[in-house]
Coordinates of C-alpha atoms in Angstrom, one line a residue:
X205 CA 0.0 0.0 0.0
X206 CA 1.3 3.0 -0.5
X207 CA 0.5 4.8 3.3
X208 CA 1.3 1.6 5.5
X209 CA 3.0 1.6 8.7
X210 CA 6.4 1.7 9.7
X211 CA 7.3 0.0 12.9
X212 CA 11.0 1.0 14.1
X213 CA 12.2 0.0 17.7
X214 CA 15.3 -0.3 19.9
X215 CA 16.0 -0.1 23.6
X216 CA 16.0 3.8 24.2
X217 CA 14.9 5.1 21.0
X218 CA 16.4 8.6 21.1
X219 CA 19.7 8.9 19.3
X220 CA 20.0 6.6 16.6
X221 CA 16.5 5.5 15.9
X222 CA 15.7 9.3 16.0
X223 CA 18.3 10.1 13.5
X224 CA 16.4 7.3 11.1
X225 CA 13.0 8.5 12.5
X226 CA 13.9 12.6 11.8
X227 CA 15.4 11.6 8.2
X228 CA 12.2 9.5 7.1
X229 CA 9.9 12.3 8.5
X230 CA 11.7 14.5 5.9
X231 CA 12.1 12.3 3.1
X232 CA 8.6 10.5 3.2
X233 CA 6.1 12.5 5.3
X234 CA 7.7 15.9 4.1
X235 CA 8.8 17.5 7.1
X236 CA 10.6 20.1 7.7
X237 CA 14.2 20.1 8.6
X238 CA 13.2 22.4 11.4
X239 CA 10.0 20.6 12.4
X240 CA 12.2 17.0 12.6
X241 CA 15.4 17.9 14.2
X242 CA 12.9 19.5 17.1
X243 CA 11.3 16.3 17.6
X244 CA 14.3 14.3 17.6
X245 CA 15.8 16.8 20.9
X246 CA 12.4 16.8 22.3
X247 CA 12.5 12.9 22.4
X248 CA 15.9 12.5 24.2
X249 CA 18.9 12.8 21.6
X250 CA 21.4 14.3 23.2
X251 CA 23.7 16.1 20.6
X252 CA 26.2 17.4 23.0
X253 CA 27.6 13.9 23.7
X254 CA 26.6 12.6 20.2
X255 CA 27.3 15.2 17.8
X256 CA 28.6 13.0 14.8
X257 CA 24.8 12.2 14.8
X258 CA 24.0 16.0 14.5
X259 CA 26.4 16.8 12.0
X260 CA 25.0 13.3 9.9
X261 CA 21.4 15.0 10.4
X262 CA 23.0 18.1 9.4
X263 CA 25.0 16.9 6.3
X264 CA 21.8 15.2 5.1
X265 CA 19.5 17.7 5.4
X266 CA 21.4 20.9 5.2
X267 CA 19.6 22.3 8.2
X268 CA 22.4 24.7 9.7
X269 CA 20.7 25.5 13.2
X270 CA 18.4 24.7 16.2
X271 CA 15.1 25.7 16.3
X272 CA 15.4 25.8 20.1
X273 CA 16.2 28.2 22.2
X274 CA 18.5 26.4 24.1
X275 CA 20.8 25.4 21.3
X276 CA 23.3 23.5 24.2
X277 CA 21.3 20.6 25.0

């Protein structure tokens, strides 16, 4: 079908699953860069410790910034 679910899991689901999560929210459900990478630090990733991660997200999406006010989380 052409809408059919995804199903996507792991132990903590915040970094990596959340990278693949943010980038399929762009490529397939046409998100916003903006709107994605939100999501992704509302959920839990932590790009301060994992910021190869946020570069990758970054590098694939040319987003440049945070949409968050608190761009040190």
């Amino acid at each position: 079908p052409e809408n059919h679910p995804v199903y996507l899991h792991c132990t903590l689901g915040r970094d990596r699953t959340g990278l693949v999560f943010a980038l399929y929210r762009i490529r397939v459900q046409g998100w916003t860069p903006e709107a994605a990478y939100k999501e992704w630090v509302d959920m839990g990733f932590n790009k301060k410790i994992l910021k190869k991660l946020d570069l990758y997200f970054k590098d694939q999406t040319g987003f440049e910034g945070s949409p968050l006010a608190d761009d040190t989380k």
